[in-house]
């Protein structure tokens, strides 16, 4: 999947072929090879994002009068800030996840051990190595969270209006 994402253009036929080859060569479990690293990254992200988002959103709503049209503002700002915070705090697990994905592509490293990857990152780069890419990650995820939550809230409010 990582290789496919880095390609400039990929056809549906190429995607189907990639999955078929993966299953043929490595079994059906190869389709879920990145599940645990993804959960290690996304569960903590969610645990940070949603409580901080709800707290910040409620504080913004308390600050403004209900008559003001701040529905989008009350979601964009906390979405952006909390998405960036959660992204920064979970960058170490994202770095490990990415290294696992890269290692899996190397045929000589089919048996990838998460603890070995952590040791290699630490030995090669120190603690800073776990935060490689934190700035672009926050620059991508913060706005994405803001847009996602604001869009969701606007759609929900439209449904409530037309109900």
PDB file of C-alpha atoms in Angstrom:
ATOM      1  CA  UNK A   1       0.000   0.000   0.000  1.00  0.00           C
ATOM      2  CA  UNK A   2       2.831   2.393   0.827  1.00  0.00           C
ATOM      3  CA  UNK A   3       4.423   1.738  -2.569  1.00  0.00           C
ATOM      4  CA  UNK A   4       1.109   2.308  -4.325  1.00  0.00           C
ATOM      5  CA  UNK A   5       0.582   5.620  -2.507  1.00  0.00           C
ATOM      6  CA  UNK A   6       3.989   6.894  -3.552  1.00  0.00           C
ATOM      7  CA  UNK A   7       3.333   6.184  -7.247  1.00  0.00           C
ATOM      8  CA  UNK A   8       2.188   9.213  -9.288  1.00  0.00           C
ATOM      9  CA  UNK A   9      -0.625   7.295 -10.993  1.00  0.00           C
ATOM     10  CA  UNK A  10      -1.970   3.832 -10.289  1.00  0.00           C
ATOM     11  CA  UNK A  11      -4.738   2.106 -12.180  1.00  0.00           C
ATOM     12  CA  UNK A  12      -7.397  -0.072 -10.600  1.00  0.00           C
ATOM     13  CA  UNK A  13      -5.917  -3.039 -12.500  1.00  0.00           C
ATOM     14  CA  UNK A  14      -2.509  -2.402 -10.874  1.00  0.00           C
ATOM     15  CA  UNK A  15      -4.083  -2.223  -7.426  1.00  0.00           C
ATOM     16  CA  UNK A  16      -5.978  -5.465  -7.991  1.00  0.00           C
ATOM     17  CA  UNK A  17      -2.797  -7.118  -9.288  1.00  0.00           C
ATOM     18  CA  UNK A  18      -0.822  -5.897  -6.275  1.00  0.00           C
ATOM     19  CA  UNK A  19      -3.333  -7.396  -3.832  1.00  0.00           C
ATOM     20  CA  UNK A  20      -3.573 -10.665  -5.764  1.00  0.00           C
ATOM     21  CA  UNK A  21       0.233 -11.021  -5.836  1.00  0.00           C
ATOM     22  CA  UNK A  22       0.487 -10.197  -2.149  1.00  0.00           C
ATOM     23  CA  UNK A  23      -2.044 -12.889  -1.248  1.00  0.00           C
ATOM     24  CA  UNK A  24      -0.451 -15.407  -3.635  1.00  0.00           C
ATOM     25  CA  UNK A  25       3.080 -14.854  -2.307  1.00  0.00           C
ATOM     26  CA  UNK A  26       2.435 -14.198   1.376  1.00  0.00           C
ATOM     27  CA  UNK A  27      -1.054 -15.494   2.139  1.00  0.00           C
ATOM     28  CA  UNK A  28      -4.253 -13.688   3.040  1.00  0.00           C
ATOM     29  CA  UNK A  29      -2.760 -12.486   6.328  1.00  0.00           C
ATOM     30  CA  UNK A  30      -0.408 -10.238   4.327  1.00  0.00           C
ATOM     31  CA  UNK A  31      -3.360  -7.890   3.777  1.00  0.00           C
ATOM     32  CA  UNK A  32      -3.471  -7.209   7.537  1.00  0.00           C
ATOM     33  CA  UNK A  33       0.264  -7.070   8.162  1.00  0.00           C
ATOM     34  CA  UNK A  34       0.150  -3.416   9.209  1.00  0.00           C
ATOM     35  CA  UNK A  35      -2.901  -3.757  11.458  1.00  0.00           C
ATOM     36  CA  UNK A  36      -1.119  -3.786  14.830  1.00  0.00           C
ATOM     37  CA  UNK A  37       1.235  -0.885  14.103  1.00  0.00           C
ATOM     38  CA  UNK A  38      -1.733   1.090  12.742  1.00  0.00           C
ATOM     39  CA  UNK A  39      -3.725   0.396  15.915  1.00  0.00           C
ATOM     40  CA  UNK A  40      -0.726   1.362  18.059  1.00  0.00           C
ATOM     41  CA  UNK A  41      -0.768   4.735  16.283  1.00  0.00           C
ATOM     42  CA  UNK A  42      -4.497   5.350  15.830  1.00  0.00           C
ATOM     43  CA  UNK A  43      -5.906   4.281  19.205  1.00  0.00           C
ATOM     44  CA  UNK A  44      -3.727   6.757  21.141  1.00  0.00           C
ATOM     45  CA  UNK A  45      -4.414   9.415  18.473  1.00  0.00           C
ATOM     46  CA  UNK A  46      -8.147   8.980  19.005  1.00  0.00           C
ATOM     47  CA  UNK A  47      -7.719   8.919  22.796  1.00  0.00           C
ATOM     48  CA  UNK A  48      -5.974  12.300  22.629  1.00  0.00           C
ATOM     49  CA  UNK A  49      -8.000  13.900  19.833  1.00  0.00           C
ATOM     50  CA  UNK A  50     -11.635  13.447  20.886  1.00  0.00           C
ATOM     51  CA  UNK A  51     -11.484  14.429  24.578  1.00  0.00           C
ATOM     52  CA  UNK A  52      -9.317  17.480  23.864  1.00  0.00           C
ATOM     53  CA  UNK A  53     -11.511  18.418  20.898  1.00  0.00           C
ATOM     54  CA  UNK A  54     -14.715  18.263  22.951  1.00  0.00           C
ATOM     55  CA  UNK A  55     -13.149  20.240  25.818  1.00  0.00           C
ATOM     56  CA  UNK A  56     -11.782  22.983  23.544  1.00  0.00           C
ATOM     57  CA  UNK A  57     -14.984  23.138  21.505  1.00  0.00           C
ATOM     58  CA  UNK A  58     -17.105  23.545  24.643  1.00  0.00           C
ATOM     59  CA  UNK A  59     -14.805  26.351  25.842  1.00  0.00           C
ATOM     60  CA  UNK A  60     -15.122  28.143  22.498  1.00  0.00           C
ATOM     61  CA  UNK A  61     -18.903  27.773  22.559  1.00  0.00           C
ATOM     62  CA  UNK A  62     -19.041  29.172  26.120  1.00  0.00           C
ATOM     63  CA  UNK A  63     -16.936  32.160  25.076  1.00  0.00           C
ATOM     64  CA  UNK A  64     -19.246  33.224  22.239  1.00  0.00           C
ATOM     65  CA  UNK A  65     -22.918  34.045  22.415  1.00  0.00           C
ATOM     66  CA  UNK A  66     -25.258  31.487  20.862  1.00  0.00           C
ATOM     67  CA  UNK A  67     -26.564  34.111  18.399  1.00  0.00           C
ATOM     68  CA  UNK A  68     -23.259  34.341  16.550  1.00  0.00           C
ATOM     69  CA  UNK A  69     -22.728  32.089  13.567  1.00  0.00           C
ATOM     70  CA  UNK A  70     -19.690  30.260  14.898  1.00  0.00           C
ATOM     71  CA  UNK A  71     -20.621  26.680  14.084  1.00  0.00           C
ATOM     72  CA  UNK A  72     -17.756  26.291  11.625  1.00  0.00           C
ATOM     73  CA  UNK A  73     -15.321  28.317  13.760  1.00  0.00           C
ATOM     74  CA  UNK A  74     -16.181  26.293  16.866  1.00  0.00           C
ATOM     75  CA  UNK A  75     -15.169  23.153  14.981  1.00  0.00           C
ATOM     76  CA  UNK A  76     -12.315  24.341  12.764  1.00  0.00           C
ATOM     77  CA  UNK A  77     -10.129  25.764  15.525  1.00  0.00           C
ATOM     78  CA  UNK A  78     -10.328  22.854  17.978  1.00  0.00           C
ATOM     79  CA  UNK A  79     -10.195  20.359  15.111  1.00  0.00           C
ATOM     80  CA  UNK A  80      -6.960  21.905  13.848  1.00  0.00           C
ATOM     81  CA  UNK A  81      -5.324  22.347  17.260  1.00  0.00           C
ATOM     82  CA  UNK A  82      -6.331  18.969  18.664  1.00  0.00           C
ATOM     83  CA  UNK A  83      -5.487  17.171  15.432  1.00  0.00           C
ATOM     84  CA  UNK A  84      -2.025  18.738  15.471  1.00  0.00           C
ATOM     85  CA  UNK A  85      -1.533  17.895  19.159  1.00  0.00           C
ATOM     86  CA  UNK A  86      -2.612  14.282  18.685  1.00  0.00           C
ATOM     87  CA  UNK A  87      -0.435  13.999  15.568  1.00  0.00           C
ATOM     88  CA  UNK A  88       2.615  15.325  17.426  1.00  0.00           C
ATOM     89  CA  UNK A  89       2.102  13.029  20.408  1.00  0.00           C
ATOM     90  CA  UNK A  90       1.627   9.934  18.247  1.00  0.00           C
ATOM     91  CA  UNK A  91       4.469  10.645  15.831  1.00  0.00           C
ATOM     92  CA  UNK A  92       6.743   8.031  17.481  1.00  0.00           C
ATOM     93  CA  UNK A  93       4.240   5.281  16.765  1.00  0.00           C
ATOM     94  CA  UNK A  94       3.789   6.602  13.218  1.00  0.00           C
ATOM     95  CA  UNK A  95       7.563   6.490  12.673  1.00  0.00           C
ATOM     96  CA  UNK A  96       7.657   2.882  13.918  1.00  0.00           C
ATOM     97  CA  UNK A  97       4.643   1.964  11.757  1.00  0.00           C
ATOM     98  CA  UNK A  98       6.279   3.471   8.673  1.00  0.00           C
ATOM     99  CA  UNK A  99       9.540   1.617   9.326  1.00  0.00           C
ATOM    100  CA  UNK A 100       7.597  -1.636   9.662  1.00  0.00           C
ATOM    101  CA  UNK A 101       5.887  -0.962   6.329  1.00  0.00           C
ATOM    102  CA  UNK A 102       9.238  -0.255   4.688  1.00  0.00           C
ATOM    103  CA  UNK A 103      10.840  -3.353   6.224  1.00  0.00           C
ATOM    104  CA  UNK A 104       8.010  -5.573   5.052  1.00  0.00           C
ATOM    105  CA  UNK A 105       8.830  -4.578   1.456  1.00  0.00           C
ATOM    106  CA  UNK A 106      12.330  -6.058   1.856  1.00  0.00           C
ATOM    107  CA  UNK A 107      12.125  -9.821   1.116  1.00  0.00           C
ATOM    108  CA  UNK A 108      15.025 -10.560   3.480  1.00  0.00           C
ATOM    109  CA  UNK A 109      13.123  -8.993   6.406  1.00  0.00           C
ATOM    110  CA  UNK A 110       9.768 -10.765   6.187  1.00  0.00           C
ATOM    111  CA  UNK A 111       9.731 -11.450   9.944  1.00  0.00           C
ATOM    112  CA  UNK A 112       9.558  -7.883  11.202  1.00  0.00           C
ATOM    113  CA  UNK A 113       9.780  -7.375  14.954  1.00  0.00           C
ATOM    114  CA  UNK A 114       8.418  -4.096  16.322  1.00  0.00           C
ATOM    115  CA  UNK A 115      10.918  -4.090  19.206  1.00  0.00           C
ATOM    116  CA  UNK A 116      13.862  -4.529  16.831  1.00  0.00           C
ATOM    117  CA  UNK A 117      12.617  -1.591  14.776  1.00  0.00           C
ATOM    118  CA  UNK A 118      12.351   0.560  17.917  1.00  0.00           C
ATOM    119  CA  UNK A 119      15.926  -0.428  18.880  1.00  0.00           C
ATOM    120  CA  UNK A 120      17.238   0.370  15.383  1.00  0.00           C
ATOM    121  CA  UNK A 121      15.548   3.792  15.302  1.00  0.00           C
ATOM    122  CA  UNK A 122      16.916   4.642  18.749  1.00  0.00           C
ATOM    123  CA  UNK A 123      20.425   3.386  17.955  1.00  0.00           C
ATOM    124  CA  UNK A 124      20.561   5.222  14.641  1.00  0.00           C
ATOM    125  CA  UNK A 125      18.908   8.549  15.547  1.00  0.00           C
ATOM    126  CA  UNK A 126      18.387   8.640  19.311  1.00  0.00           C
ATOM    127  CA  UNK A 127      15.096   9.876  20.763  1.00  0.00           C
ATOM    128  CA  UNK A 128      14.885  12.516  18.031  1.00  0.00           C
ATOM    129  CA  UNK A 129      14.461   9.689  15.541  1.00  0.00           C
ATOM    130  CA  UNK A 130      10.998   8.964  16.895  1.00  0.00           C
ATOM    131  CA  UNK A 131       9.897  12.494  15.996  1.00  0.00           C
ATOM    132  CA  UNK A 132      11.228  12.564  12.444  1.00  0.00           C
ATOM    133  CA  UNK A 133       8.584  14.154  10.245  1.00  0.00           C
ATOM    134  CA  UNK A 134       6.572  15.652  13.108  1.00  0.00           C
ATOM    135  CA  UNK A 135       6.221  19.055  11.414  1.00  0.00           C
ATOM    136  CA  UNK A 136       4.862  17.833   8.067  1.00  0.00           C
ATOM    137  CA  UNK A 137       2.671  15.310   9.902  1.00  0.00           C
ATOM    138  CA  UNK A 138       1.097  18.065  12.028  1.00  0.00           C
ATOM    139  CA  UNK A 139       0.831  20.352   8.989  1.00  0.00           C
ATOM    140  CA  UNK A 140      -1.149  17.644   7.199  1.00  0.00           C
ATOM    141  CA  UNK A 141      -3.246  16.169  10.011  1.00  0.00           C
ATOM    142  CA  UNK A 142      -4.249  19.393  11.812  1.00  0.00           C
ATOM    143  CA  UNK A 143      -6.031  20.939   8.812  1.00  0.00           C
ATOM    144  CA  UNK A 144      -7.426  17.548   7.766  1.00  0.00           C
ATOM    145  CA  UNK A 145      -9.040  17.100  11.201  1.00  0.00           C
ATOM    146  CA  UNK A 146     -10.385  20.660  11.088  1.00  0.00           C
ATOM    147  CA  UNK A 147     -11.957  20.162   7.663  1.00  0.00           C
ATOM    148  CA  UNK A 148     -13.328  16.731   8.577  1.00  0.00           C
ATOM    149  CA  UNK A 149     -15.007  17.795  11.809  1.00  0.00           C
ATOM    150  CA  UNK A 150     -16.320  21.106  10.455  1.00  0.00           C
ATOM    151  CA  UNK A 151     -17.781  19.346   7.412  1.00  0.00           C
ATOM    152  CA  UNK A 152     -19.349  16.694   9.616  1.00  0.00           C
ATOM    153  CA  UNK A 153     -20.922  19.276  11.928  1.00  0.00           C
ATOM    154  CA  UNK A 154     -22.269  21.365   9.023  1.00  0.00           C
ATOM    155  CA  UNK A 155     -23.836  18.281   7.425  1.00  0.00           C
ATOM    156  CA  UNK A 156     -25.363  17.232  10.761  1.00  0.00           C
ATOM    157  CA  UNK A 157     -26.807  20.726  11.265  1.00  0.00           C
ATOM    158  CA  UNK A 158     -28.258  20.659   7.733  1.00  0.00           C
ATOM    159  CA  UNK A 159     -29.926  17.323   8.427  1.00  0.00           C
ATOM    160  CA  UNK A 160     -31.378  18.710  11.667  1.00  0.00           C
ATOM    161  CA  UNK A 161     -32.671  21.780   9.805  1.00  0.00           C
ATOM    162  CA  UNK A 162     -34.421  19.803   7.092  1.00  0.00           C
ATOM    163  CA  UNK A 163     -35.783  17.081   9.317  1.00  0.00           C
TER     164      UNK A 163
END
